[in-house]
Amino acid sequence: MKKRGIAGILAGMMLLSIACGNEEEKKPEEPTAAVTQAVDPGEPTSTPEPTKEEASTPKPTSTPEPTEVVEEEIPALQSVFSEHEMKVGTCLTTQMIEKDFLADIIKKNFNSVTMENSMKPDYILDKAESIEAGDLVVEFNTDIVKMLDFARENNMEVRGHTIIWHSQTPKWIFHENFDTNAPFVTREVMLARMESYIKQVFEKLDEYGYTDLFYAYDVVNEAWMEDGKIREEMNYWYQIIGEDYLWYAFYYADKYAPESIALYYNDYNEQYKTDALLKFVDTLVNEEGNYLIDGIGLQAHLYTGDDMNTYLNTVERLGATGLMVELTELDVSLGTWQNKLMDTDENLRTQGKYYYELIEGLFKLAEEGKVKMDALTFWGFADGLSWRKDASPLLYDTLYMPKYALYGALQIKEKAGY
């Protein structure tokens, strides 16, 4: 079992009930969460309207070739972040690494990658093999292998994303005989399946020889709502096992993960869930009071209309737990979620300044010892490849030209829109 630090509060093994979050904070009506659908470039699919509970499925895009080469030499993001002892990452798809000009942008700027989709439950749980084995079976497809090989060849580290999630998880894993026409299994059977599943994820990394690439893994994703309550709808882990499914997920991950891989809880709209997350992580301890968790992942799907001080205060409050804190899926859309803005020069300048001040603030929190932060991951790098492309959220535009946002992230103030 991995040995972790002593928790500030020696909570019991079972999950405690979570009170409502800070009522003074304005709660959004629509959560933001990163889910994208990998398809061949040039064949976009329709995007369903988002609901209040579920993240929208982003619309894939074709990959236009750049129209010109940028002559000026722009510093690499990883060189800037390394000065603050942080890795900087992006999400990754096979389409990206198969296009040389995209791969070159990635290799220049990033030393960490997260697979956008390919390591989510839908992609690694094999139904036919599970039926034959009578137990859940984890398999890595060719896309996973291709991207992990790309990471190794280019000296990049990897964030694993994600194991236990209500979304992008096949419903058949919760039923008797893996048949959705059959009843749900019992709590005991589902706990056994959960343990086997988590164990196999880490065994598979070892089997393929990739364990050394991974520095973090999102064990559980998006379990809490903005009102401080646990997610219940469409969350079959909760419906079958109960609230303590979260504790067991980290218990099993702590049991089977190597010491070198930090175990994370990851969530969106974190600035509206801060109180709930603070109470939750204090329950993730074993009998000796040792944390079963290493870090808190903040998706950071932000808008230029979001209050900067509120967000940085969230990061600082969560950092006070002593756990690692990482921004895991950062993008900053123009406007607000209710009112997205056009990519005018003025709005793009505002975005550049937002990126500058956000990252400057994070560096300052880390330097002052208020937050332990070893990595920041952007959820992509170019607007045309983003799941939020309608709000121009990233560092390069649709033609892969640098934006004010890139200079903001690079901390080059005079070019960041000021």
Coordinates of C-alpha atoms in Angstrom, one line a residue:
M1 CA 0.0 0.0 0.0
K2 CA 1.2 3.5 -0.8
K3 CA 2.2 5.5 2.3
R4 CA 0.8 9.0 2.4
G5 CA 0.9 12.0 4.7
I6 CA -1.3 12.3 7.8
A7 CA -4.6 14.0 7.1
G8 CA -5.5 17.1 9.0
I9 CA -8.7 15.4 10.2
L10 CA -8.8 11.7 11.1
A11 CA -12.0 11.0 9.3
G12 CA -13.6 7.6 9.4
M13 CA -13.4 5.1 6.5
M14 CA -16.9 5.8 5.3
L15 CA -17.8 8.9 3.3
L16 CA -19.4 11.8 5.3
S17 CA -22.4 13.7 4.2
I18 CA -21.4 16.9 2.4
A19 CA -23.1 20.2 3.2
C20 CA -24.1 22.8 0.6
G21 CA -21.3 25.0 -0.9
N22 CA -20.8 28.7 -0.3
E23 CA -24.1 30.4 -0.9
E24 CA -22.4 33.7 -1.5
E25 CA -20.9 32.4 -4.7
K26 CA -23.0 32.6 -7.8
K27 CA -23.8 29.1 -9.0
P28 CA -23.8 28.5 -12.7
E29 CA -26.7 26.7 -14.3
E30 CA -24.6 24.9 -16.8
P31 CA -21.5 22.9 -15.7
T32 CA -18.5 22.8 -18.0
A33 CA -16.8 19.5 -18.5
A34 CA -14.4 18.2 -21.1
V35 CA -15.8 15.5 -23.3
T36 CA -14.8 15.1 -26.9
Q37 CA -15.6 12.6 -29.5
A38 CA -12.7 11.3 -31.5
V39 CA -13.5 10.9 -35.2
D40 CA -11.6 11.1 -38.5
P41 CA -10.7 14.8 -39.3
G42 CA -13.0 16.4 -41.8
E43 CA -16.1 14.4 -40.7
P44 CA -17.7 16.5 -37.9
T45 CA -20.7 15.2 -36.1
S46 CA -23.6 17.0 -34.5
T47 CA -23.4 18.2 -30.9
P48 CA -26.4 17.6 -28.6
E49 CA -27.6 20.4 -26.4
P50 CA -26.0 20.3 -23.0
T51 CA -28.0 19.6 -19.9
K52 CA -27.5 21.0 -16.4
E53 CA -26.1 17.7 -15.2
E54 CA -24.1 16.4 -18.1
A55 CA -21.2 17.9 -20.0
S56 CA -21.9 18.6 -23.7
T57 CA -20.3 16.4 -26.3
P58 CA -18.0 18.7 -28.2
K59 CA -18.1 18.8 -32.0
P60 CA -15.0 17.5 -33.7
T61 CA -13.4 19.5 -36.3
S62 CA -11.4 19.2 -39.5
T63 CA -7.7 20.1 -39.3
P64 CA -6.8 23.0 -41.6
E65 CA -3.2 23.3 -42.7
P66 CA -1.5 26.5 -41.5
T67 CA -1.4 29.2 -44.2
E68 CA 1.9 30.7 -43.3
V69 CA 4.9 30.2 -41.1
V70 CA 5.4 32.5 -38.1
E71 CA 8.8 34.1 -38.6
E72 CA 9.4 35.3 -35.1
E73 CA 10.9 32.9 -32.6
I74 CA 8.4 32.4 -29.8
P75 CA 9.6 30.8 -26.5
A76 CA 8.4 27.3 -25.6
L77 CA 5.7 27.0 -22.9
Q78 CA 7.7 24.3 -21.2
S79 CA 10.7 26.5 -20.8
V80 CA 8.6 29.1 -19.0
F81 CA 6.9 26.6 -16.7
S82 CA 10.1 24.7 -16.0
E83 CA 11.5 28.0 -14.4
H84 CA 8.7 27.4 -11.8
E85 CA 9.4 23.7 -11.5
M86 CA 6.1 22.8 -13.2
K87 CA 5.3 20.6 -16.1
V88 CA 2.9 22.0 -18.8
G89 CA 0.6 19.7 -20.8
T90 CA -2.1 19.4 -23.4
C91 CA -4.7 16.8 -24.2
L92 CA -3.8 14.5 -27.1
T93 CA -5.5 12.6 -29.9
T94 CA -4.0 10.4 -32.6
Q95 CA -5.2 13.0 -35.2
M96 CA -2.9 15.5 -33.6
I97 CA 0.3 13.4 -33.7
E98 CA -0.4 12.2 -37.2
K99 CA -0.2 15.8 -38.5
D100 CA 3.4 16.9 -38.5
F101 CA 2.7 20.6 -38.0
L102 CA 0.5 19.8 -35.0
A103 CA 3.0 17.4 -33.6
D104 CA 5.7 20.0 -33.9
I105 CA 3.6 22.5 -31.8
I106 CA 3.1 19.9 -29.2
K107 CA 6.7 18.8 -29.0
K108 CA 7.9 22.3 -28.8
N109 CA 5.6 23.5 -26.0
F110 CA 4.6 20.6 -23.8
N111 CA 6.3 18.0 -21.7
S112 CA 3.1 16.4 -20.4
V113 CA 0.1 14.9 -22.1
T114 CA -3.4 13.6 -21.2
M115 CA -5.3 11.4 -23.6
E116 CA -8.4 13.3 -24.5
N117 CA -10.6 10.2 -24.7
S118 CA -8.7 7.0 -25.2
M119 CA -8.2 6.0 -21.5
K120 CA -11.7 6.7 -20.4
P121 CA -13.8 3.7 -19.3
D122 CA -15.7 3.4 -22.7
Y123 CA -12.4 2.9 -24.4
I124 CA -10.6 0.5 -22.1
L125 CA -13.3 -1.9 -20.9
D126 CA -13.8 -4.8 -23.3
K127 CA -17.3 -6.3 -23.2
A128 CA -16.6 -9.5 -25.1
E129 CA -13.6 -10.3 -23.0
S130 CA -15.5 -9.5 -19.8
I131 CA -18.3 -11.8 -20.7
E132 CA -15.9 -14.6 -21.4
A133 CA -13.9 -14.0 -18.2
G134 CA -16.9 -13.4 -16.0
D135 CA -15.1 -10.3 -14.7
L136 CA -14.3 -6.8 -16.1
V137 CA -11.4 -6.9 -18.5
V138 CA -9.2 -3.9 -19.3
E139 CA -7.6 -3.7 -22.7
F140 CA -5.5 -1.0 -24.3
N141 CA -6.4 -0.2 -28.0
T142 CA -4.0 0.8 -30.7
D143 CA -4.7 4.6 -30.2
I144 CA -3.5 4.3 -26.5
V145 CA -0.3 2.6 -27.5
K146 CA 0.4 5.0 -30.3
M147 CA 0.0 8.1 -28.0
L148 CA 2.0 6.6 -25.2
D149 CA 4.8 5.7 -27.6
F150 CA 4.7 9.3 -28.9
A151 CA 5.0 10.5 -25.3
R152 CA 8.0 8.3 -24.6
E153 CA 9.7 9.2 -27.9
N154 CA 9.4 12.9 -27.0
N155 CA 10.3 12.8 -23.3
M156 CA 6.8 13.6 -22.2
E157 CA 5.1 12.5 -19.0
V158 CA 1.5 11.4 -18.8
R159 CA -1.6 12.2 -16.7
G160 CA -4.0 9.2 -16.7
H161 CA -7.7 10.2 -17.2
T162 CA -9.9 8.7 -15.9
I163 CA -11.0 5.5 -14.1
I164 CA -14.3 6.0 -12.1
W165 CA -16.8 8.3 -13.8
H166 CA -20.5 8.5 -14.3
S167 CA -20.1 9.5 -18.0
Q168 CA -18.4 7.7 -20.9
T169 CA -18.7 4.5 -18.9
P170 CA -20.5 1.5 -20.4
K171 CA -23.7 0.7 -18.6
W172 CA -23.2 -3.1 -19.1
I173 CA -20.5 -3.2 -16.4
F174 CA -23.2 -2.7 -13.8
H175 CA -25.5 -5.5 -14.8
E176 CA -25.6 -9.3 -14.1
N177 CA -23.8 -11.2 -16.8
F178 CA -22.8 -7.8 -18.3
D179 CA -26.3 -7.8 -19.9
T180 CA -28.2 -4.5 -19.7
N181 CA -31.5 -6.4 -19.9
A182 CA -30.6 -8.2 -16.6
P183 CA -30.8 -6.6 -13.1
F184 CA -28.1 -4.5 -11.6
V185 CA -25.5 -6.6 -9.6
T186 CA -25.4 -6.3 -5.8
R187 CA -23.2 -3.9 -3.9
E188 CA -20.7 -6.7 -3.1
V189 CA -20.4 -7.7 -6.7
M190 CA -19.9 -4.1 -7.9
L191 CA -17.2 -3.5 -5.3
A192 CA -15.4 -6.6 -6.5
R193 CA -15.7 -5.4 -10.1
M194 CA -14.4 -2.0 -9.1
E195 CA -11.4 -3.5 -7.4
S196 CA -10.6 -5.7 -10.3
Y197 CA -11.0 -2.8 -12.8
I198 CA -8.7 -0.5 -10.8
K199 CA -6.1 -3.2 -10.2
Q200 CA -6.0 -4.0 -14.0
V201 CA -5.5 -0.4 -15.0
F202 CA -2.2 -0.3 -13.1
E203 CA -1.3 -3.8 -14.1
K204 CA -1.8 -3.0 -17.7
L205 CA 0.5 0.0 -17.5
D206 CA 3.2 -2.3 -16.1
E207 CA 2.4 -5.0 -18.7
Y208 CA 3.0 -2.6 -21.6
G209 CA 6.0 -1.0 -19.9
Y210 CA 4.4 2.5 -19.5
T211 CA 4.3 2.8 -15.7
D212 CA 7.3 5.1 -15.7
L213 CA 5.6 7.6 -18.0
F214 CA 2.8 8.3 -15.6
Y215 CA 3.1 10.9 -12.8
A216 CA -0.6 11.3 -12.0
Y217 CA -4.0 9.5 -12.5
D218 CA -7.5 10.8 -12.1
V219 CA -9.1 8.0 -10.0
V220 CA -12.5 9.6 -9.8
N221 CA -14.0 12.3 -12.0
E222 CA -16.9 14.7 -11.4
A223 CA -18.7 13.2 -8.4
W224 CA -20.0 16.4 -6.8
M225 CA -22.6 18.9 -7.8
E226 CA -22.4 22.7 -7.2
D227 CA -24.9 22.5 -4.3
G228 CA -22.5 20.3 -2.4
K229 CA -24.5 17.1 -3.0
I230 CA -23.1 13.9 -4.5
R231 CA -24.0 13.2 -8.1
E232 CA -26.8 10.7 -8.2
E233 CA -28.5 10.9 -11.6
M234 CA -26.9 8.4 -14.1
N235 CA -24.3 7.6 -11.5
Y236 CA -24.6 3.9 -11.2
W237 CA -21.5 3.6 -9.0
Y238 CA -23.4 5.6 -6.4
Q239 CA -26.8 3.9 -7.1
I240 CA -25.4 0.4 -6.6
I241 CA -22.6 0.8 -4.0
G242 CA -23.7 4.0 -2.1
E243 CA -21.9 7.1 -1.1
D244 CA -18.8 5.2 0.0
Y245 CA -18.0 4.2 -3.6
L246 CA -15.7 7.2 -3.6
W247 CA -13.8 6.0 -0.6
Y248 CA -13.5 2.5 -2.0
A249 CA -12.2 3.8 -5.3
F250 CA -9.3 5.6 -3.6
Y251 CA -8.8 2.7 -1.3
Y252 CA -8.3 0.3 -4.2
A253 CA -6.2 2.8 -6.2
D254 CA -4.0 3.4 -3.1
K255 CA -3.7 -0.4 -2.8
Y256 CA -2.6 -1.1 -6.4
A257 CA -1.0 2.1 -7.8
P258 CA 2.8 2.4 -7.7
E259 CA 4.2 5.1 -5.4
S260 CA 5.4 7.0 -8.5
I261 CA 1.8 7.8 -9.6
A262 CA -0.1 10.4 -7.7
L263 CA -3.8 9.8 -7.2
Y264 CA -6.2 12.6 -8.0
Y265 CA -9.8 13.6 -7.6
N266 CA -10.8 15.7 -10.7
D267 CA -13.8 18.0 -11.0
Y268 CA -15.3 21.0 -13.0
N269 CA -16.8 24.3 -11.7
E270 CA -14.5 23.9 -8.8
Q271 CA -14.9 27.6 -7.7
Y272 CA -18.6 26.7 -7.0
K273 CA -17.8 23.4 -5.2
T274 CA -14.9 24.5 -3.0
D275 CA -16.6 23.8 0.4
A276 CA -17.9 20.4 -0.7
L277 CA -14.4 19.4 -2.1
L278 CA -12.7 20.5 1.1
K279 CA -15.0 18.3 3.2
F280 CA -14.8 15.5 0.8
V281 CA -11.0 15.1 0.6
D282 CA -10.8 14.9 4.4
T283 CA -12.8 11.7 4.3
L284 CA -10.3 10.0 2.0
V285 CA -8.1 8.5 4.8
N286 CA -7.4 5.0 6.0
E287 CA -7.6 3.6 9.5
E288 CA -4.3 5.2 10.4
G289 CA -5.4 8.6 9.2
N290 CA -3.2 8.6 6.1
Y291 CA -4.5 10.2 3.0
L292 CA -5.6 7.8 0.2
I293 CA -5.4 10.7 -2.2
D294 CA -2.4 12.8 -3.4
G295 CA -4.0 15.6 -5.3
I296 CA -7.0 17.6 -6.4
G297 CA -7.5 18.2 -10.1
L298 CA -9.2 21.4 -11.2
Q299 CA -10.6 21.3 -14.7
A300 CA -10.5 25.1 -15.0
H301 CA -12.9 25.5 -17.9
L302 CA -13.1 29.2 -17.4
Y303 CA -14.5 32.3 -19.1
T304 CA -13.0 35.8 -19.5
G305 CA -16.1 37.0 -17.5
D306 CA -15.2 34.8 -14.5
D307 CA -13.8 36.7 -11.5
M308 CA -10.1 36.1 -11.2
N309 CA -9.8 36.7 -7.5
T310 CA -12.5 34.2 -6.8
Y311 CA -10.8 31.5 -8.8
L312 CA -7.3 32.1 -7.3
N313 CA -8.9 32.0 -3.9
T314 CA -10.4 28.6 -4.7
V315 CA -6.9 27.3 -5.7
E316 CA -5.4 28.7 -2.5
R317 CA -8.1 27.2 -0.2
L318 CA -7.8 23.8 -1.8
G319 CA -4.0 24.1 -1.6
A320 CA -4.3 24.6 2.2
T321 CA -5.2 20.9 2.5
G322 CA -1.5 20.1 1.8
L323 CA -2.5 18.0 -1.2
M324 CA -1.1 18.7 -4.6
V325 CA -3.3 20.9 -6.8
E326 CA -3.2 20.8 -10.6
L327 CA -5.2 22.7 -13.3
T328 CA -6.0 19.7 -15.5
E329 CA -8.1 20.9 -18.4
L330 CA -7.5 24.7 -18.7
D331 CA -9.2 26.7 -21.4
V332 CA -10.6 30.3 -21.2
S333 CA -13.6 31.0 -23.4
L334 CA -14.6 34.5 -24.4
G335 CA -17.4 36.1 -22.4
T336 CA -19.5 34.0 -20.0
W337 CA -21.3 30.7 -20.3
Q338 CA -24.6 32.6 -20.7
N339 CA -23.1 35.0 -23.3
K340 CA -20.2 33.8 -25.4
L341 CA -18.4 36.6 -27.3
M342 CA -17.0 36.9 -30.8
D343 CA -13.3 36.8 -31.4
T344 CA -12.8 40.5 -31.9
D345 CA -9.4 42.0 -31.3
E346 CA -10.7 43.6 -28.1
N347 CA -12.1 40.4 -26.7
L348 CA -9.0 38.5 -27.7
R349 CA -6.9 41.1 -25.8
T350 CA -9.1 40.6 -22.8
Q351 CA -8.4 36.8 -23.0
G352 CA -4.7 37.4 -23.3
K353 CA -4.7 39.5 -20.1
Y354 CA -6.8 36.9 -18.4
Y355 CA -4.3 34.1 -19.2
Y356 CA -1.4 36.3 -18.1
E357 CA -3.0 37.2 -14.7
L358 CA -4.2 33.7 -14.1
I359 CA -0.9 32.0 -14.6
E360 CA 1.0 34.8 -12.9
G361 CA -1.3 34.3 -9.9
L362 CA -0.7 30.6 -9.9
F363 CA 3.1 31.0 -10.1
K364 CA 2.9 33.4 -7.1
L365 CA 0.8 31.0 -5.0
A366 CA 3.3 28.3 -5.7
E367 CA 6.3 30.5 -5.0
E368 CA 4.8 31.6 -1.7
G369 CA 4.2 28.0 -0.6
K370 CA 0.5 28.4 -0.5
V371 CA -0.1 25.7 -3.1
K372 CA 1.8 22.6 -4.1
M373 CA 1.5 22.6 -7.9
D374 CA 3.7 20.6 -10.1
A375 CA 1.8 20.7 -13.4
L376 CA -0.8 22.6 -15.4
T377 CA -2.5 21.1 -18.4
F378 CA -4.3 23.0 -21.2
W379 CA -7.2 21.2 -22.8
G380 CA -5.7 21.5 -26.2
F381 CA -3.8 24.4 -27.8
A382 CA -5.7 25.6 -30.9
D383 CA -9.2 26.9 -31.2
G384 CA -10.2 24.8 -34.2
L385 CA -9.4 21.6 -32.2
S386 CA -11.2 22.6 -29.0
W387 CA -14.5 21.2 -27.7
R388 CA -15.4 24.8 -27.0
K389 CA -14.3 26.2 -30.4
D390 CA -17.3 28.5 -30.6
A391 CA -15.8 30.6 -27.8
S392 CA -12.1 30.7 -29.0
P393 CA -10.7 29.4 -25.7
L394 CA -7.1 28.4 -26.5
L395 CA -3.6 29.7 -27.3
Y396 CA -3.5 29.4 -31.1
D397 CA -6.3 30.4 -33.5
T398 CA -8.0 28.1 -36.1
L399 CA -5.1 28.7 -38.5
Y400 CA -2.5 27.8 -35.7
M401 CA -1.3 31.4 -35.4
P402 CA -0.4 32.6 -31.9
K403 CA -2.9 34.6 -30.0
Y404 CA -2.6 37.1 -27.2
A405 CA -3.5 34.1 -25.1
L406 CA -0.3 32.4 -25.9
Y407 CA 1.8 35.4 -24.9
G408 CA -0.3 35.6 -21.7
A409 CA 0.5 32.0 -20.9
L410 CA 4.2 32.7 -21.7
Q411 CA 4.1 35.7 -19.3
I412 CA 5.2 38.1 -22.1
K413 CA 3.1 41.0 -20.9
E414 CA 3.7 43.5 -23.7
K415 CA 2.3 41.1 -26.2
A416 CA -0.5 39.7 -24.1
G417 CA -3.1 42.4 -25.0
Y418 CA -2.1 45.1 -22.6

